[in-house]
Amino acid sequence: MHRQVDIQKLLRAMTIEEKAGQLLQLATFFYLSETEGEITGPLSDLGIAEDEVWRSGSVLGINNAEEMIAIQKKYLENSKHKIPLLFMADIVHGYRTIFPIPLAIGCSWNLEGAKKSAQVAAKEAALSGVHVTFSPMVDLVRDPRWGRVMEATGEDPYLNSAFAKAFVEGYQGDMTGEYDIAACVKHFAGYGAAEAGREYNTVDMSDRTLREYYLPAYKAALDAGCRMVMTSFNTVHGVPATGNKYLMREILRDEWGFDGVVISDWGAVGELLQHGVAKDSKDVAQKAIEASVDIEMMTSHYVQSLKKLVEDGTVSETLIDESVLRILKLKQELGLFENPYKVANLQKAQEAFLCEEHREAAREIATKSMVLLKNEGILPLDKNKKIAIVGPLADSGDILGAWAWQGKPEEAITLKQGIECKVGAQNISVAMGCTIDGIETEGFKEAIKIAQEADVVILALGEKSSMCGEAASRAFIKLPGIQEEFAKTILALEKPTVTVLLNGRPLEITELSTLTPALLEAWFPGTEGGNAIADILFGDSIPSGRLSMSFPYTVGQIPVYYNCYNTGRPQPNEDAEGYFSRYLDIPNAPLYPFGYGLSYTEFNYDNFTLSQEVLHEGETIKASVCIKNVGNRVGTETVQFYIKDEVGSTVRPLKELKGFRQVTLQPQEEKTVTFEITEEMLKYHNIKSDYVAEKGSFIAMVGKNAVEVLSLNFELA
Ligand code: GLC
């Protein structure tokens, strides 16, 4: 237990200016500048004087332990009350050892691996002076045009909730460990539903959709003890989240009982002006503090206007005190009053960065995140064959993805390096053929030549890391540049070829998927990417990834997701014409559905049974299925369990994921997997917005993805 400071007494000793200062968060450079001139510009942009910097409460974007120690020391020397700064940063999928992007981890369905990734990130971050990470991002995503789908775990509330819990537990531990850092769940709420996938665009949905699909994962993070919430840039029910009392006070604080720190996203408090819901700085500050936003990130309306609002009686100082106390409580819990430097130590951090244990953890979850989408007898590869690796990502370190700002591409294992590590360099030839987004074709010739001379071709295609992440929406989601033409040229050689995709979103790859005999979605796999890809390609690791986000047939089909409604005129089959909910020019089905992925073996599902067909109050139905590995290689199957409510007071999704289990089976081995159906599992926000289960008929389904399922009926009586 850390030395306790009487934070109530501390609060009573603070002036209103000092209280408002605790609510201000500035980027690191404000504290580091050597000369006045260097920060005058940004300070004047923010409308604050230098002394506000030394009254602020927290810092974002700290780069290393030495920087943190220097700032904290300088700050405390100037601080009247000796209240330490809180240091925060975006550690989203690793600190220096970069893990696969969260969308990839979402496709692993491996909660232990996700938790381990957060634990490793927390250790490297804590040693580097970070106290809070702006992670996990749990925004539900259905639109691959949005650049930040890479940061989410997918389109399903149940799976996203499971990962939210795993990440929070990984970062925070029990909050007493030397490397435990506070997590900050984001972006509350509904940021992933930006219209047309355009960054920062309007979000507008019914309260039911918000509560049924988008809110559960934030709640799961908070139920796991997440210490902080970050507001989102978007509107919710017509009001920007950052000034939204319904969302922040009624739901987050009153309904859910969250009494932790709420921080705005970068500039989001000030953006109430751009949204047009506030007329001036005082109005901005009033709306945000009344919505219980505690920390204002990188705008300064609190320090500019809260004192005036209190003096003119518009805002009670009690509101400000509550925010300051929440921040002081977090600083107390993190032990900052006892030791403002915690475990920050540059040398120990450098010893931890990229150490064998951390690289191994990154490699393991990367192999589990990759999704085998197609394999017509090509994989696994023979280690003695002549291999041509062609394509712009054949030997690229740009495989870390976005939000990997401490990671270094030069430290990443490229696809070529991974394969050379695995099989030696003697049988490998490499040619880029083209760039990621260029249109030059002169490189084709060399690539064609080495492909013709090889036994096997690996076609390495994808995106730049900068094509995903924040402010990186793409209206067209095909492979950028001339890559498709390049791929067709190589595939026309009719060599045994496997296409490996390194990208940050589901891409429109419909034509490519028909042409390539094998297709591996490797995502942005992180620092150990090349080794993980080689592990999968040569069968030293078995592909077990299952899509956590649908791949659209074309961008015109978006949004396409599995847990949709039936409509009044469902198309009975893909060929049915006439007055059905359908397109004239494409199928309704996505190219690859939620939950889809192949292995190097086959699994049979058989003997699906329910322990009873009627569920009475307080009872549980056991749903069991026998899984058998009927191939000749070991394999890991993710058994997925879905439920459909056949009749509701509102329409109900075609199916909803309610459980999953990963089983690893040797050839011919079989195992019975059991799920428990409870009344709690059947609850939803009904027509009266009550969260209840409604009596009636349900369908239980079990299967290898959201399409291939076995079904049985049961009733809730
Ligand atoms: C960004 C992002 C948010 C991040 C914050 C601090 O704008 O929206 O996810 O945590 O600013 O970098």
XYZ file of C-alpha atoms and ligand atoms in Angstrom:
729
model
C 0.000 0.000 0.000
C 1.442 3.360 -0.958
C 1.970 6.195 1.551
C -1.414 7.887 1.728
C -1.770 11.631 1.378
C -4.892 13.364 2.710
C -6.206 14.450 -0.675
C -9.246 16.175 0.836
C -6.922 18.336 2.906
C -4.779 18.933 -0.178
C -7.864 20.022 -2.118
C -8.895 22.471 0.596
C -5.462 24.100 0.355
C -5.733 24.655 -3.420
C -6.829 27.851 -5.116
C -9.338 27.715 -7.963
C -6.482 28.379 -10.392
C -4.561 25.406 -8.990
C -7.659 23.215 -9.200
C -8.276 24.200 -12.820
C -4.604 23.508 -13.508
C -4.968 19.886 -12.366
C -7.606 19.487 -15.128
C -5.198 20.523 -17.886
C -3.166 18.009 -19.902
C -0.394 19.206 -22.188
C 1.927 17.413 -24.585
C 5.495 16.778 -23.508
C 7.100 19.533 -25.559
C 5.528 22.225 -23.374
C 7.666 21.053 -20.463
C 10.893 20.462 -22.338
C 11.481 23.701 -24.203
C 14.740 25.349 -23.360
C 13.848 28.791 -24.609
C 10.729 30.884 -24.091
C 10.369 31.409 -27.816
C 10.148 27.709 -28.481
C 6.818 27.326 -26.723
C 5.420 30.813 -27.005
C 3.738 29.888 -30.236
C 1.901 26.758 -29.016
C 1.189 28.421 -25.638
C -0.328 31.459 -27.286
C -2.253 29.125 -29.604
C -3.611 27.516 -26.460
C -4.279 30.925 -24.928
C -2.330 30.229 -21.762
C 0.708 31.718 -20.072
C 3.812 29.750 -19.136
C 2.837 29.484 -15.469
C -0.160 27.330 -16.461
C 2.288 24.696 -17.710
C 3.676 24.386 -14.185
C 0.176 24.184 -12.686
C -1.021 21.465 -15.074
C -1.984 18.023 -13.827
C -0.807 15.575 -16.486
C 1.365 15.103 -19.549
C 0.726 13.150 -22.720
C 3.172 11.543 -25.099
C 6.167 10.997 -22.832
C 9.061 9.558 -24.831
C 11.393 7.927 -22.325
C 12.313 7.552 -18.676
C 14.932 10.332 -18.699
C 12.445 12.808 -20.171
C 9.828 11.886 -17.600
C 12.255 12.169 -14.685
C 13.514 15.543 -15.907
C 10.011 16.957 -16.330
C 8.711 15.562 -13.032
C 11.745 16.932 -11.167
C 11.488 20.378 -12.743
C 7.733 20.414 -12.142
C 7.933 19.439 -8.457
C 10.630 22.048 -7.836
C 8.088 24.648 -9.012
C 5.037 23.034 -7.409
C 3.582 24.647 -4.273
C 1.609 21.573 -3.247
C 4.095 19.004 -4.580
C 1.331 17.234 -6.530
C 3.183 14.991 -9.029
C 2.357 14.987 -12.728
C 0.553 11.986 -14.216
C 2.262 10.768 -17.404
C 0.132 9.223 -20.163
C 0.766 7.884 -23.662
C -0.774 5.870 -26.478
C 0.540 2.373 -25.908
C -1.988 0.599 -28.104
C -0.283 -2.593 -29.289
C 3.102 -2.551 -27.644
C 5.628 0.069 -26.565
C 8.979 -0.727 -28.288
C 8.259 -4.421 -28.869
C 5.331 -3.932 -31.230
C 2.552 -6.506 -31.259
C 0.108 -7.159 -34.088
C -2.476 -4.417 -34.515
C -5.508 -4.930 -32.254
C -7.685 -5.957 -35.226
C -5.223 -8.785 -35.809
C -5.262 -9.729 -32.123
C -9.065 -9.681 -32.380
C -8.757 -12.352 -35.078
C -6.712 -14.549 -32.718
C -9.717 -15.076 -30.406
C -6.870 -15.692 -27.938
C -7.556 -13.782 -24.725
C -4.461 -14.994 -22.919
C -2.281 -13.773 -25.782
C -4.027 -10.424 -25.741
C -3.504 -10.102 -21.987
C 0.167 -11.034 -22.354
C 0.630 -8.397 -25.061
C -0.731 -5.778 -22.645
C 1.480 -7.006 -19.808
C 4.596 -6.752 -21.961
C 3.565 -3.307 -23.196
C 2.875 -2.177 -19.622
C 6.325 -3.248 -18.423
C 8.169 -1.477 -21.235
C 5.936 1.590 -20.787
C 6.242 1.725 -16.981
C 10.042 1.523 -17.209
C 9.818 4.399 -19.696
C 7.887 6.615 -17.277
C 4.325 5.993 -18.417
C 1.615 5.774 -15.734
C -1.512 5.577 -17.935
C -1.975 4.153 -21.414
C -4.683 5.383 -23.760
C -5.762 1.837 -24.437
C -7.753 -0.379 -25.006
C -9.640 1.124 -27.906
C -12.858 -0.907 -27.967
C -14.905 0.940 -30.587
C -17.081 -1.530 -32.492
C -16.266 -1.350 -36.209
C -18.205 -2.290 -39.347
C -16.676 0.034 -41.906
C -13.187 -0.764 -43.283
C -13.053 2.629 -44.969
C -12.356 4.033 -41.474
C -8.622 4.059 -40.805
C -8.986 3.171 -37.137
C -10.529 -0.274 -37.638
C -6.917 -1.431 -37.164
C -7.109 -0.271 -33.562
C -10.327 -2.168 -32.733
C -10.925 -5.876 -32.196
C -13.891 -6.145 -34.564
C -17.616 -6.097 -35.278
C -18.971 -8.092 -32.393
C -19.910 -6.766 -28.943
C -19.317 -10.086 -27.151
C -15.835 -10.657 -28.625
C -14.878 -6.989 -28.196
C -15.990 -7.192 -24.549
C -13.858 -10.273 -23.936
C -10.801 -8.533 -25.383
C -11.524 -5.293 -23.500
C -11.366 -7.248 -20.233
C -8.199 -9.084 -21.267
C -6.351 -5.886 -22.228
C -7.383 -4.021 -19.056
C -6.268 -6.938 -16.882
C -2.993 -7.093 -18.788
C -2.199 -3.411 -18.341
C -3.457 -2.941 -14.788
C -2.873 -6.235 -13.010
C -4.123 -5.421 -9.527
C -2.688 -1.888 -9.794
C -0.070 -2.630 -7.143
C 2.514 -4.369 -9.320
C 5.631 -2.354 -10.163
C 4.801 -2.489 -13.887
C 1.029 -2.068 -13.559
C -0.184 0.986 -15.432
C -3.693 2.412 -15.533
C -5.742 1.672 -18.630
C -7.958 4.206 -20.377
C -10.800 2.752 -22.426
C -11.674 4.699 -25.537
C -13.344 6.338 -27.381
C -16.552 6.742 -25.441
C -18.736 6.308 -27.364
C -19.548 4.982 -30.758
C -16.616 6.526 -32.649
C -16.412 3.501 -34.954
C -19.766 4.357 -36.529
C -18.554 7.527 -38.272
C -20.786 7.999 -41.306
C -19.280 6.697 -44.572
C -16.189 5.638 -42.653
C -14.963 9.199 -42.888
C -12.730 10.167 -39.970
C -14.272 12.436 -37.303
C -17.611 12.313 -39.161
C -21.036 12.383 -37.601
C -22.279 9.391 -35.647
C -26.035 9.048 -35.363
C -27.844 5.915 -34.220
C -30.760 4.863 -32.063
C -30.251 4.528 -28.347
C -31.037 0.837 -28.735
C -28.281 0.324 -31.321
C -25.883 2.280 -29.110
C -26.711 0.091 -26.150
C -26.982 -3.262 -27.965
C -23.875 -3.067 -30.099
C -21.582 -0.153 -29.208
C -21.649 0.248 -25.411
C -21.044 -3.313 -24.128
C -17.275 -3.351 -24.654
C -16.721 -0.056 -22.801
C -18.797 -1.454 -19.933
C -16.736 -4.660 -20.005
C -13.539 -2.628 -19.671
C -14.974 -0.753 -16.690
C -16.278 -3.965 -15.127
C -12.684 -5.206 -15.398
C -11.606 -2.198 -13.335
C -10.397 0.151 -16.054
C -9.375 3.372 -14.339
C -10.012 5.933 -17.043
C -12.367 6.725 -19.929
C -11.581 8.870 -22.943
C -14.361 10.789 -24.666
C -14.804 10.445 -28.412
C -14.722 13.204 -31.027
C -18.141 12.333 -32.413
C -21.688 13.310 -31.573
C -24.010 10.908 -29.784
C -27.731 11.650 -30.245
C -26.801 15.027 -31.674
C -24.493 16.137 -28.861
C -20.695 15.762 -28.964
C -19.661 13.057 -26.517
C -17.307 15.472 -24.757
C -20.181 17.723 -23.746
C -22.830 15.037 -23.499
C -24.429 14.850 -20.060
C -26.698 11.953 -21.104
C -23.737 9.817 -22.140
C -21.269 10.883 -19.467
C -23.400 11.556 -16.394
C -26.551 9.503 -16.920
C -25.025 6.403 -18.497
C -21.351 6.368 -17.526
C -21.545 7.796 -13.993
C -25.110 7.195 -12.810
C -26.161 3.979 -14.568
C -22.757 2.286 -14.616
C -21.440 3.882 -11.392
C -18.074 4.892 -12.894
C -16.280 7.315 -10.554
C -12.920 7.282 -12.232
C -11.244 9.898 -14.389
C -12.753 10.992 -17.696
C -10.306 12.590 -20.109
C -11.214 14.304 -23.366
C -9.662 13.254 -26.599
C -7.078 15.626 -28.046
C -8.761 19.035 -28.388
C -12.239 17.555 -28.111
C -13.298 19.997 -25.366
C -12.420 22.959 -27.565
C -14.148 21.307 -30.520
C -17.517 21.911 -28.890
C -17.116 25.284 -30.610
C -16.600 23.717 -34.050
C -19.514 21.341 -33.453
C -21.603 24.422 -32.789
C -22.925 23.481 -29.360
C -20.968 26.172 -27.470
C -20.679 29.861 -28.215
C -17.490 30.766 -26.360
C -14.832 29.496 -23.988
C -17.023 29.825 -20.903
C -19.811 27.888 -22.622
C -17.330 25.187 -23.654
C -15.945 24.850 -20.140
C -19.403 24.748 -18.600
C -20.686 22.021 -20.934
C -17.610 19.845 -20.489
C -17.402 20.123 -16.696
C -21.144 19.511 -16.381
C -20.639 16.392 -18.488
C -18.007 15.445 -15.872
C -15.015 15.577 -18.190
C -12.175 15.751 -15.680
C -9.107 16.320 -17.865
C -9.034 18.669 -20.848
C -6.439 17.376 -23.302
C -4.598 20.031 -25.279
C -7.094 22.857 -25.104
C -7.331 25.283 -22.202
C -10.933 26.352 -21.633
C -10.899 25.047 -18.089
C -7.914 27.158 -17.048
C -9.253 30.114 -19.003
C -12.879 30.040 -17.860
C -13.691 27.862 -14.847
C -12.739 30.550 -12.314
C -15.058 33.040 -14.016
C -17.866 30.469 -14.153
C -17.528 29.853 -10.420
C -17.289 33.566 -9.621
C -20.432 34.395 -11.605
C -22.278 31.469 -10.036
C -22.792 29.576 -13.298
C -20.854 26.514 -12.177
C -20.568 25.217 -8.632
C -16.987 24.797 -7.412
C -18.157 21.396 -6.166
C -18.100 20.097 -9.756
C -14.489 21.166 -10.089
C -13.598 19.678 -6.708
C -15.076 16.328 -7.780
C -12.903 16.305 -10.903
C -9.764 17.288 -9.013
C -10.410 14.603 -6.405
C -10.798 11.910 -9.067
C -7.429 12.895 -10.482
C -5.721 13.088 -7.069
C -7.212 9.694 -6.184
C -5.689 8.127 -9.296
C -2.305 9.729 -8.549
C -2.600 8.377 -5.003
C -3.524 4.894 -6.191
C -0.585 4.881 -8.591
C 1.705 5.744 -5.657
C 2.912 8.995 -7.216
C 2.822 10.923 -3.944
C 5.122 8.324 -2.445
C 7.404 8.047 -5.487
C 6.710 10.456 -8.368
C 9.211 8.587 -10.572
C 7.928 5.051 -9.931
C 10.026 2.554 -11.913
C 11.159 4.947 -14.649
C 14.648 3.800 -15.538
C 16.195 4.233 -18.980
C 18.697 1.431 -18.687
C 16.179 -1.120 -17.409
C 13.771 -0.017 -20.115
C 16.390 -0.614 -22.773
C 17.113 -4.050 -21.317
C 13.408 -4.883 -21.512
C 12.848 -3.536 -25.032
C 12.788 -6.343 -27.601
C 14.131 -8.888 -25.101
C 13.718 -12.542 -26.068
C 10.652 -13.032 -23.874
C 8.925 -10.005 -25.349
C 9.806 -10.937 -28.926
C 8.558 -14.468 -28.305
C 5.236 -13.150 -26.964
C 4.864 -10.906 -30.012
C 5.708 -13.737 -32.381
C 3.275 -16.148 -30.747
C 0.237 -13.873 -30.821
C 1.156 -12.809 -34.369
C 1.010 -16.413 -35.568
C -2.354 -16.788 -33.821
C -3.695 -13.581 -35.405
C -3.114 -14.530 -39.020
C -6.124 -15.802 -40.941
C -5.768 -18.391 -43.686
C -8.456 -17.371 -46.184
C -7.696 -19.816 -48.979
C -5.414 -22.791 -49.548
C -5.653 -24.974 -52.640
C -2.925 -27.417 -51.712
C -0.127 -24.846 -51.587
C 0.459 -24.549 -47.829
C 2.353 -25.484 -45.789
C 5.437 -24.904 -47.946
C 8.333 -27.329 -48.326
C 11.519 -25.926 -46.758
C 13.704 -27.239 -49.560
C 12.058 -25.549 -52.478
C 13.356 -22.554 -54.448
C 11.264 -19.612 -53.283
C 10.687 -16.252 -54.990
C 9.382 -13.528 -52.707
C 7.865 -10.744 -54.790
C 5.835 -7.644 -54.042
C 6.301 -4.310 -52.249
C 6.128 -5.898 -48.805
C 8.577 -8.672 -49.597
C 11.308 -7.145 -47.459
C 9.661 -4.204 -45.689
C 9.942 -3.180 -42.034
C 6.840 -1.061 -42.431
C 4.732 -3.800 -40.889
C 4.143 -2.312 -37.438
C 0.881 -0.565 -38.320
C -0.333 2.736 -36.878
C -0.055 3.711 -33.172
C 3.363 2.085 -32.998
C 5.135 5.392 -32.399
C 7.949 3.986 -30.182
C 8.449 0.996 -32.466
C 11.150 1.079 -35.127
C 10.583 -0.463 -38.588
C 14.296 -1.259 -38.766
C 13.826 -3.514 -35.716
C 11.007 -5.452 -37.373
C 11.692 -8.876 -38.867
C 10.656 -8.530 -42.508
C 8.904 -11.294 -44.432
C 12.144 -12.065 -46.309
C 14.198 -12.112 -43.110
C 11.694 -14.409 -41.444
C 11.807 -16.845 -44.325
C 15.588 -16.737 -44.566
C 15.763 -17.404 -40.811
C 13.555 -20.412 -41.349
C 15.011 -22.008 -44.495
C 18.315 -20.223 -45.130
C 19.120 -17.694 -47.872
C 20.392 -20.109 -50.497
C 16.995 -20.869 -52.008
C 15.514 -17.392 -51.696
C 15.236 -14.683 -54.338
C 13.498 -11.352 -53.814
C 12.087 -8.638 -56.078
C 9.685 -5.887 -55.076
C 8.079 -5.656 -58.522
C 6.278 -2.455 -57.633
C 5.820 -0.039 -54.770
C 2.847 -0.008 -52.408
C 1.134 3.006 -53.938
C 3.119 3.827 -57.080
C 2.118 3.091 -60.673
C 5.521 2.254 -62.121
C 5.752 -1.167 -63.796
C 9.428 -1.420 -64.670
C 9.986 -3.651 -61.648
C 7.615 -6.283 -62.989
C 10.245 -7.814 -65.278
C 12.685 -8.775 -62.513
C 9.868 -10.178 -60.384
C 8.531 -12.235 -63.292
C 12.023 -13.571 -63.953
C 12.674 -14.798 -60.415
C 9.155 -16.174 -60.157
C 9.644 -18.227 -63.334
C 12.917 -19.640 -61.942
C 11.378 -20.572 -58.570
C 9.391 -23.604 -57.419
C 7.102 -21.484 -55.225
C 6.127 -17.809 -55.225
C 5.224 -15.707 -52.195
C 3.359 -12.591 -53.247
C 3.700 -9.948 -50.485
C 1.112 -7.184 -50.887
C -0.642 -4.650 -48.683
C -0.790 -1.122 -47.330
C 1.583 1.378 -45.760
C 1.183 1.749 -42.002
C 0.308 5.381 -42.699
C -2.747 4.251 -44.711
C -4.461 3.188 -41.492
C -4.924 4.698 -38.053
C -6.225 8.156 -37.233
C -7.184 10.509 -40.069
C -6.507 7.713 -42.581
C -9.911 6.823 -44.026
C -9.864 5.414 -47.575
C -12.882 5.616 -49.876
C -11.522 2.849 -52.101
C -10.286 -0.172 -50.164
C -8.583 -2.180 -52.893
C -4.869 -2.820 -52.729
C -3.278 0.594 -53.323
C -1.321 1.570 -56.415
C -0.695 -1.015 -59.129
C -0.456 -4.021 -56.816
C -3.499 -5.830 -58.259
C -2.140 -5.580 -61.774
C 1.222 -6.788 -60.491
C -0.456 -9.701 -58.695
C -2.373 -10.728 -61.824
C 0.868 -10.641 -63.811
C 2.581 -12.955 -61.339
C -0.423 -15.253 -60.926
C -0.692 -15.585 -64.700
C 2.610 -17.520 -64.525
C 0.572 -20.263 -62.838
C 3.327 -21.080 -60.359
C 2.352 -22.426 -56.926
C 1.737 -19.077 -55.259
C 0.647 -17.863 -51.843
C -0.461 -14.266 -51.440
C 0.380 -12.739 -48.064
C -1.497 -9.538 -47.156
C 0.069 -6.991 -44.774
C -2.574 -4.369 -44.118
C -4.654 -2.582 -41.496
C -8.246 -3.111 -42.653
C -10.379 -5.645 -44.526
C -9.553 -4.899 -48.166
C -11.623 -5.401 -51.298
C -9.785 -8.456 -52.619
C -12.611 -10.282 -54.376
C -10.869 -10.709 -57.739
C -7.500 -11.507 -56.151
C -9.135 -14.143 -53.963
C -10.334 -16.004 -57.052
C -6.942 -15.860 -58.772
C -4.534 -16.788 -55.994
C -4.401 -20.458 -54.956
C -3.542 -19.533 -51.391
C -4.241 -16.398 -49.382
C -2.990 -15.488 -45.876
C -4.224 -12.345 -44.093
C -1.230 -11.423 -41.934
C -2.411 -7.885 -41.005
C 0.287 -5.557 -39.658
C 1.904 -8.281 -37.552
C 4.377 -6.178 -35.583
C 8.064 -6.507 -34.737
C 8.138 -10.291 -35.124
C 5.971 -10.276 -38.247
C 8.385 -11.948 -40.659
C 9.113 -14.801 -38.261
C 5.417 -15.340 -37.562
C 4.554 -15.421 -41.255
C 7.340 -17.952 -41.888
C 6.110 -20.072 -38.961
C 2.692 -20.264 -40.597
C 3.835 -20.680 -44.216
C 6.102 -23.616 -43.386
C 3.706 -25.228 -40.909
C 5.755 -24.710 -37.750
C 2.711 -22.860 -36.459
C -0.782 -23.785 -37.521
C -3.127 -21.093 -38.834
C -5.881 -20.607 -36.237
C -7.024 -17.004 -36.819
C -10.710 -16.381 -37.428
C -11.980 -13.053 -38.837
C -13.337 -10.694 -36.205
C -14.479 -8.315 -38.944
C -16.212 -9.241 -42.216
C -14.446 -8.756 -45.543
C -16.854 -6.983 -47.891
C -17.454 -8.251 -51.405
C -16.968 -4.668 -52.514
C -16.820 -1.241 -50.860
C -20.372 -0.612 -52.080
C -21.611 -3.341 -49.747
C -20.417 -1.561 -46.568
C -21.535 -1.858 -43.826
C -21.759 -5.630 -43.947
C -21.713 -7.526 -40.670
C -22.963 -10.883 -39.440
C -25.236 -9.831 -36.569
C -27.674 -7.946 -38.793
C -31.493 -8.105 -38.963
C -33.596 -10.272 -41.272
C -35.654 -7.468 -42.875
C -39.201 -8.135 -44.053
C -38.029 -9.487 -47.402
C -34.903 -11.566 -46.803
C -33.423 -13.018 -49.977
C -34.082 -16.776 -49.673
C -30.924 -17.633 -51.586
C -28.197 -15.844 -53.525
C -29.881 -16.491 -56.898
C -33.368 -15.385 -55.925
C -34.516 -12.408 -57.975
C -37.468 -10.081 -57.509
C -38.661 -8.101 -54.530
C -36.116 -9.170 -51.932
C -33.543 -7.277 -49.906
C -30.667 -7.653 -52.365
C -28.432 -5.995 -54.967
C -28.705 -6.441 -58.703
C -24.934 -6.614 -59.098
C -23.383 -8.318 -56.049
C -24.394 -10.964 -53.492
C -25.608 -9.978 -50.021
C -22.976 -12.160 -48.383
C -19.553 -10.691 -47.559
C -16.527 -12.143 -49.345
C -15.439 -13.697 -46.019
C -17.748 -13.701 -42.982
C -17.191 -13.036 -39.312
C -15.551 -16.020 -37.631
C -14.112 -17.410 -40.880
C -10.634 -18.884 -41.181
C -8.994 -22.104 -42.399
C -6.501 -24.471 -40.816
C -4.088 -27.074 -42.188
C -6.545 -29.715 -41.122
C -10.334 -30.227 -41.094
C -12.722 -30.337 -38.152
C -16.027 -32.157 -38.038
C -18.905 -30.953 -35.852
C -21.232 -33.682 -34.776
C -23.752 -34.669 -32.146
C -24.916 -31.192 -31.223
C -27.313 -31.603 -28.298
C -29.174 -29.553 -25.674
C -29.600 -30.881 -22.149
C -33.244 -29.723 -22.292
C -35.495 -27.901 -24.726
C -37.161 -25.535 -22.281
C -35.329 -23.049 -20.092
C -37.176 -22.228 -16.903
C -36.265 -19.426 -14.529
C -32.985 -19.997 -12.764
C -32.083 -22.994 -14.929
C -29.224 -23.565 -17.372
C -29.268 -25.510 -20.621
C -26.053 -27.278 -21.608
C -25.323 -27.107 -25.336
C -22.742 -29.726 -26.314
C -21.048 -30.600 -29.577
C -18.391 -33.108 -30.518
C -15.451 -31.698 -32.485
C -13.155 -34.080 -34.327
C -9.908 -33.368 -36.157
C -10.444 -35.459 -39.281
C -7.257 -34.327 -41.051
C -3.637 -35.418 -40.701
C -2.212 -32.391 -38.939
C -2.692 -30.958 -35.495
C -5.037 -27.977 -35.498
C -6.704 -25.377 -33.282
C -10.412 -24.792 -33.845
C -12.334 -21.841 -32.471
C -15.746 -23.313 -31.714
C -18.256 -20.476 -31.922
C -21.595 -20.422 -30.122
C -24.428 -18.200 -31.354
C -28.013 -17.596 -30.313
C -31.019 -16.156 -32.164
C -34.133 -14.803 -30.463
C -36.802 -15.803 -32.984
C -39.465 -13.311 -31.884
C -38.823 -10.115 -29.930
C -40.663 -6.911 -29.101
C -38.120 -5.428 -31.495
C -36.375 -7.116 -34.415
C -33.507 -9.332 -33.276
C -30.198 -10.143 -35.012
C -29.948 -13.238 -37.209
C -27.466 -14.505 -34.665
C -25.351 -13.170 -31.841
C -22.060 -14.594 -30.584
C -22.555 -15.761 -26.988
C -19.501 -17.907 -26.430
C -16.415 -19.463 -28.005
C -13.842 -22.053 -27.078
C -10.472 -22.802 -28.680
C -9.566 -26.487 -28.803
C -6.306 -27.944 -30.118
C -6.706 -31.483 -31.409
C -4.256 -34.012 -32.776
C -5.255 -35.863 -35.973
C -8.328 -38.063 -35.309
C -8.635 -36.669 -31.763
C -12.103 -35.561 -30.734
C -13.462 -33.521 -27.868
C -16.889 -32.523 -26.601
C -17.270 -28.794 -26.074
C -20.107 -27.505 -23.890
C -21.667 -24.055 -23.586
C -24.171 -23.037 -20.936
C -27.334 -21.146 -21.928
C -28.709 -18.896 -19.181
C -31.569 -16.431 -19.120
C -29.002 -13.633 -18.597
C -27.513 -14.516 -21.985
C -30.867 -13.909 -23.675
C -31.416 -10.377 -22.335
C -31.509 -7.297 -24.569
C -32.882 -3.733 -24.586
C -36.489 -4.350 -25.601
C -39.047 -1.966 -27.056
C -39.352 -0.244 -23.678
C -35.535 -0.133 -23.412
C -35.764 -2.476 -20.421
C -32.868 -4.942 -20.325
C -34.792 -8.217 -20.161
C -35.130 -11.674 -21.735
C -38.521 -12.171 -23.375
C -40.173 -15.581 -23.238
C -40.488 -17.484 -26.536
C -38.493 -19.564 -28.989
C -34.760 -19.307 -29.555
C -32.212 -21.060 -31.756
C -28.871 -22.243 -30.419
C -26.120 -22.528 -33.039
C -22.587 -23.851 -32.958
C -20.037 -23.750 -35.739
C -16.702 -22.796 -37.251
C -17.856 -19.355 -38.420
C -20.985 -17.212 -38.542
C -22.287 -19.048 -41.605
C -21.487 -22.738 -41.176
C -23.453 -23.688 -38.054
C -25.530 -26.516 -36.589
C -28.818 -25.375 -35.055
C -31.200 -26.564 -32.358
C -34.369 -24.931 -30.998
C -35.164 -24.223 -27.394
C -37.720 -22.177 -25.525
C -37.566 -19.684 -22.689
C -40.649 -20.371 -20.598
C -5.745 11.187 -30.659
C -6.602 9.948 -30.625
C -6.632 9.255 -29.299
C -5.290 9.420 -28.616
C -5.113 10.887 -28.302
C -3.770 11.178 -27.621
O -6.395 12.211 -31.346
O -7.954 10.098 -31.054
O -6.964 7.879 -29.534
O -5.263 8.657 -27.423
O -5.238 11.704 -29.456
O -2.731 10.939 -28.513
